[in-house]
Structures are given as C-alpha cells and as structure tokens.
Short mmCIF file of C-alpha atoms and ligand atoms in Angstrom, two decimals:
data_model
loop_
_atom_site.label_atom_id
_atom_site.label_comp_id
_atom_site.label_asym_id
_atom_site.label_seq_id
_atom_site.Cartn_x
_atom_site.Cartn_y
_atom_site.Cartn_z
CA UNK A 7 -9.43 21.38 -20.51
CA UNK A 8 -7.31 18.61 -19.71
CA UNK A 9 -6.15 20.12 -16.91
CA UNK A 10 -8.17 18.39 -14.79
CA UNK A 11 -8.31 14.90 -16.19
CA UNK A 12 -4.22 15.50 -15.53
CA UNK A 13 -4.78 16.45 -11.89
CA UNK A 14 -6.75 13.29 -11.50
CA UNK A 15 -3.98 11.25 -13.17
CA UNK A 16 -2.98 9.33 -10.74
CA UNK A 17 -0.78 6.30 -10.41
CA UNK A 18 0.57 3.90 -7.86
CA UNK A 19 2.56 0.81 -8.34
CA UNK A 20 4.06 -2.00 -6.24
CA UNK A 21 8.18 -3.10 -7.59
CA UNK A 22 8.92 -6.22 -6.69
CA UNK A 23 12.65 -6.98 -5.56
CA UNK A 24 12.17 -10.33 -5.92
CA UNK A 25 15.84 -11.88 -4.53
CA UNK A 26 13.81 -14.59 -2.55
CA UNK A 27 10.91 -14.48 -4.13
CA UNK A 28 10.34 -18.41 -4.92
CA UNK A 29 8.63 -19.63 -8.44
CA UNK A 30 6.00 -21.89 -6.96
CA UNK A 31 2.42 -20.62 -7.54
CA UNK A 32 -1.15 -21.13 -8.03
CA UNK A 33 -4.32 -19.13 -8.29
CA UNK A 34 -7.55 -19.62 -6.57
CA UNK A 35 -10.91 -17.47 -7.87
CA UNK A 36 -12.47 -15.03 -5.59
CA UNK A 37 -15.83 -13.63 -5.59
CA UNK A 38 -15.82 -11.14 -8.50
CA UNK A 39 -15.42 -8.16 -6.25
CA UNK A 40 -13.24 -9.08 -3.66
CA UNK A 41 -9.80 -7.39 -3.89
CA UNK A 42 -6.79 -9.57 -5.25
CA UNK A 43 -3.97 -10.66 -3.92
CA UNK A 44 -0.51 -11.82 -5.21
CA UNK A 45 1.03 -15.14 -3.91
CA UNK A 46 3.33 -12.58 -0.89
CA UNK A 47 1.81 -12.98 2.81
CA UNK A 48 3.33 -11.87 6.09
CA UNK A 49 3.16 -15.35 8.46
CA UNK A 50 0.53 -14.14 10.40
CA UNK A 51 -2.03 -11.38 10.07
CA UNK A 52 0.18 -9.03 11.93
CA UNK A 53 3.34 -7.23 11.11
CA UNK A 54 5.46 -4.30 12.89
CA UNK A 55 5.55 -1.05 11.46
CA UNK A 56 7.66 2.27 12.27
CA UNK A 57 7.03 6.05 10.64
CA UNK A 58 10.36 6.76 9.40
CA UNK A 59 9.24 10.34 7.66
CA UNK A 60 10.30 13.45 9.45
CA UNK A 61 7.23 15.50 8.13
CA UNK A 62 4.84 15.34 11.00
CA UNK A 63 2.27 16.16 8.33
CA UNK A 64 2.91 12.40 6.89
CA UNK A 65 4.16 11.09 10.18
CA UNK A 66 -0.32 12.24 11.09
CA UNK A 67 -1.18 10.79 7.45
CA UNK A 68 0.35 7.08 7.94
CA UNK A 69 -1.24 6.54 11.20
CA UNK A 70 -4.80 7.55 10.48
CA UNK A 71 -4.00 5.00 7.75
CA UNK A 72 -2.96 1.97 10.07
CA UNK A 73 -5.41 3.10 12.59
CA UNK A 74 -8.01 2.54 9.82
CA UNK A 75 -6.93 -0.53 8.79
CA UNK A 76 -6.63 -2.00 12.80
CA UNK A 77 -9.69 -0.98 12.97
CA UNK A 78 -10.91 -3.59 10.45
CA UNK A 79 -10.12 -6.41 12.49
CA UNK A 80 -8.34 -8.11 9.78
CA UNK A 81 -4.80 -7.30 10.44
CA UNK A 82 -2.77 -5.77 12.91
CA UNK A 83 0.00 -2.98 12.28
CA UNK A 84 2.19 -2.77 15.56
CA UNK A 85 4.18 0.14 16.48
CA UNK A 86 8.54 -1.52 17.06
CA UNK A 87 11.28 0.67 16.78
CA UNK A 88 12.59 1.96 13.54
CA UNK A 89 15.63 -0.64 13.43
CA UNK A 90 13.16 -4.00 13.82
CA UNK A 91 9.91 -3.13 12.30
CA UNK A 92 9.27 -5.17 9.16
CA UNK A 93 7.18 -2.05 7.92
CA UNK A 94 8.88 1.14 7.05
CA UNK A 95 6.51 3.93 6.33
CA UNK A 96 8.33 7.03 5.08
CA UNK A 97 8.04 10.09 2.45
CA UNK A 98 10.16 10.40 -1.18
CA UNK A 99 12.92 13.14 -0.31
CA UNK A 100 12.98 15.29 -3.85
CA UNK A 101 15.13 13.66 -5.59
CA UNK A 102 13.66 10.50 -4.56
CA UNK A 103 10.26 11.99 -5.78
CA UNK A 104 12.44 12.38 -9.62
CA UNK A 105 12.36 8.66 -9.82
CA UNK A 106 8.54 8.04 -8.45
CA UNK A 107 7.95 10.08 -11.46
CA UNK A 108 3.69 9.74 -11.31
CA UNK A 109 3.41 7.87 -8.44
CA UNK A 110 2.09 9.13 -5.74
CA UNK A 111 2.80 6.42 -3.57
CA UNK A 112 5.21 3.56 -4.32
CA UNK A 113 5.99 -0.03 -1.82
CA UNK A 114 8.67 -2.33 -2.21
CA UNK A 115 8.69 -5.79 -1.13
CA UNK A 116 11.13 -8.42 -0.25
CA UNK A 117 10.07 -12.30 0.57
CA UNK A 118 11.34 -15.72 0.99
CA UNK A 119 9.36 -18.48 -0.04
CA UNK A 120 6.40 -15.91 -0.34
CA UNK A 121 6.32 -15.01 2.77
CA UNK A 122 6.78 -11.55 3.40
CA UNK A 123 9.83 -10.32 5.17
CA UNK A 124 10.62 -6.40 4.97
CA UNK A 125 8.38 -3.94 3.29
CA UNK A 126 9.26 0.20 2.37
CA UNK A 127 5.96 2.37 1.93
CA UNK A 128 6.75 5.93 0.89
CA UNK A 129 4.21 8.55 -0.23
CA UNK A 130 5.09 11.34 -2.55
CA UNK A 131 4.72 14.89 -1.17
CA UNK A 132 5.46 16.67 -4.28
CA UNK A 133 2.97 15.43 -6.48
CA UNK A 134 0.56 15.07 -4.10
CA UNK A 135 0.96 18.54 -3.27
CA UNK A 136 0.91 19.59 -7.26
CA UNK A 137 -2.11 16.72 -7.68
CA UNK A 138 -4.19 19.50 -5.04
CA UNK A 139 -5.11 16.49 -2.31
CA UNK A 140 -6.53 17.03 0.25
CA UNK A 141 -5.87 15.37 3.96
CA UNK A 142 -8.49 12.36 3.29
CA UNK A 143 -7.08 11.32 -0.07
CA UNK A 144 -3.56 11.06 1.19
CA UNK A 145 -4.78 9.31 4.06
CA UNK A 146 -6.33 6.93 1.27
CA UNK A 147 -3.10 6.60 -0.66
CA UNK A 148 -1.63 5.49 2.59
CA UNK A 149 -4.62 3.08 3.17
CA UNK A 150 -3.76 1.86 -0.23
CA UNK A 151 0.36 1.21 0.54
CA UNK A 152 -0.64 -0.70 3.26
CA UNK A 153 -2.31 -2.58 1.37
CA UNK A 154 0.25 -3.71 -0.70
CA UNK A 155 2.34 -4.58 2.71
CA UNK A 156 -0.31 -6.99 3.58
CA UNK A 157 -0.61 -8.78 0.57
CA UNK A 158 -3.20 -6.57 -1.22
CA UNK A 159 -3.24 -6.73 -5.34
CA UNK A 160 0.89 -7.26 -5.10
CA UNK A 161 2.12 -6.66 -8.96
CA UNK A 162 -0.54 -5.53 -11.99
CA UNK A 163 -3.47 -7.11 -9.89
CA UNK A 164 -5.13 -3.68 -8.22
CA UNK A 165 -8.55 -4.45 -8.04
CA UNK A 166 -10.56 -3.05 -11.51
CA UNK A 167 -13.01 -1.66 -9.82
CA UNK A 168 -13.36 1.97 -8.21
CA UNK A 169 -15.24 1.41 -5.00
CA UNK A 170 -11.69 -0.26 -3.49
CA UNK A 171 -8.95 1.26 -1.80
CA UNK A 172 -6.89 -0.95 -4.23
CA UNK A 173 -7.91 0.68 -7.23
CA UNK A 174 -5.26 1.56 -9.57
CA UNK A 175 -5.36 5.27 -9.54
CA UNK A 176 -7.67 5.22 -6.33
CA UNK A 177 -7.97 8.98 -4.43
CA UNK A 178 -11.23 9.46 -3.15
CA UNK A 179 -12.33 5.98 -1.80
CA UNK A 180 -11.23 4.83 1.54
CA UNK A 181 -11.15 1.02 2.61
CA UNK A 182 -14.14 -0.62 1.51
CA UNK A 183 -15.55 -4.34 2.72
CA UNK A 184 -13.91 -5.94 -1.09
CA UNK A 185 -10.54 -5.01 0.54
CA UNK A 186 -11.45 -5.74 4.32
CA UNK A 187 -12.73 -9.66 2.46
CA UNK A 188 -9.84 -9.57 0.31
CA UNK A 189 -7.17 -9.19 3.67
CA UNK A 190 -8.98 -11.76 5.32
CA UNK A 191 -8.87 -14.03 2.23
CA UNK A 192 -5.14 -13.52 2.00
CA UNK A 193 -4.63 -14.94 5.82
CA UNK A 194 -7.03 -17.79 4.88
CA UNK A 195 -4.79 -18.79 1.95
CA UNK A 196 -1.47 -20.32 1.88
CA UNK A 197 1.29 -18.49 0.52
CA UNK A 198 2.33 -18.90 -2.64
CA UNK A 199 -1.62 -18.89 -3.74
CA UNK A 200 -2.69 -15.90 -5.48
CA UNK A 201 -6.07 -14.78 -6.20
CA UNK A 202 -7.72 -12.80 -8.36
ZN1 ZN B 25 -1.01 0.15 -5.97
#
C-alpha cells in the first residue's frame, strides 16, 4: 500500500528571511560525508536558547535534543530567559501547523553579515502525531532544527546521505560524527564560507 511510504513522507525545510543576509560568499569542499553548511554562523560556537512551547511533552523533546547536542562538545546551547535568548524553541499552534503543511519541523533564520542573530525552531505536533513517531524520532527532528540554528545544511544543502541527522526527510537517525565534523567545521570557517 502506499500507506506506509506516506507515513514515512517526511519533510523539513529551513526559510530564510534574509533582511540582513549579505551577498558575499564562497564555498570550500568538505570531505564527502561531512554534513554541509550554508555561509550563516552564530559568532562563537555558543548561542542562548529558551523553550517557548507550553506542551511539556515538547518542552521534554527539545531538551533531550540540546542536551544531545552539548554533549558533543561542539557547541553549546545555554538556557537565558525567553525575552534574550537568540534561540526560540517552540511547537506550531494548529493553525500554524496549516501553513507547515508536510513539515514536521520548520527554523527560521535572521543574520547580518552572515552571522547569525535570532533563530525560531518549531516542531509540528499534528503531523508528527498523524506520521505515528515515536519519542526518539521527535527527539531527532529536534536534533535536526538545531541543526539548522547552528549553521547545519542552511537552505537546499541537507546532507544526501541517510546516516545524518541532517538528512532531508531524516526520522530514525540521531546525531552522527558527519554532523558532530560538520559543526565543528562551521566554527573553523569564516562566515560567509559555505561548504558542501
Ligand atoms: Zn532540514
């Protein structure tokens, strides 16, 4: 049937609001597997983050996410308060959810000069919920927003292969060492340097 090829149908994308986003670019090659990254970078390899959802369901899903990716070594998520955090982690409301359409998770950026300002992460309870996942692959859809706040295959450039987080329609696979190389790659590289 294609019932289940439709339940595993999934899709995430990164929007760019690009008001400061500056033209000046250049791309550098990467070992083959190491996940991309766009020409966006926070300053440092740190940022502040604050769980904005009221679900406490989510609220438990977004920071089994950031703990993960702490964990890692190559960036740091730090708890601030919802008003100064740079990193707003949050759930679609429904009609919210209307728009997302097949996304299942969805992060907008803003930058000046490529360098990474303000970043929204929201997940999509509905479709999850009608997708059937289960704790872990939310927890990986999370893994995989945060991506995109570091950095992390920023526009079409998710990484083609499966064994990422940053795969394209990624739902079983948490972070892998190609995403852990490809974070520390992005804080080795000036901004305004992508790589894929
Ligand atoms: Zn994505």
């Amino acid at each position: 049937m294609t019932r289940s090829a439709w339940y595993r149908k999934i899709v995430m994308v990164v929007v760019t609001i690009g008001l400061f986003v500056s033209q000046i670019g250049g791309a550098v090659a990467l070992a083959a597997s190491t996940t991309p990254f766009g020409p966006e970078r926070f300053v440092t390899n740190h940022a502040t983050y604050a769980i904005t959802t009221k679900s406490a369901y989510y609220q438990r899903i977004w920071r089994s996410a950031i703990r993960a990716w702490n964990k890692t070594g190559a960036f740091t998520f730090k708890l601030a308060s919802a008003k100064s955090a740079q990193i707003k982690l949050t759930t679609a409301t429904p009609s919210e959810s209307q728009q997302l359409g097949k996304d299942v998770g969805l992060t907008e950026f803003w930058a000046r000069h490529d360098y990474l300002f303000k970043i929204n992460s929201e997940l999509n309870p509905e479709l999850l919920h009608n997708y059937g996942y289960s704790r872990s692959d939310d927890t990986h859809v999370a893994e995989h927003e945060l991506g995109h706040a570091m950095g992390l295959a920023m526009g079409l450039a998710h990484n083609p292969s499966k064994h990422s987080v940053m795969y394209y329609e990624n739902r079983s696979v948490g972070i892998q060492q190609v995403d852990i190389d490809g974070v520390k790659a992005r804080y080795q590289t000036p901004a305004g340097q992508a790589a894929s």
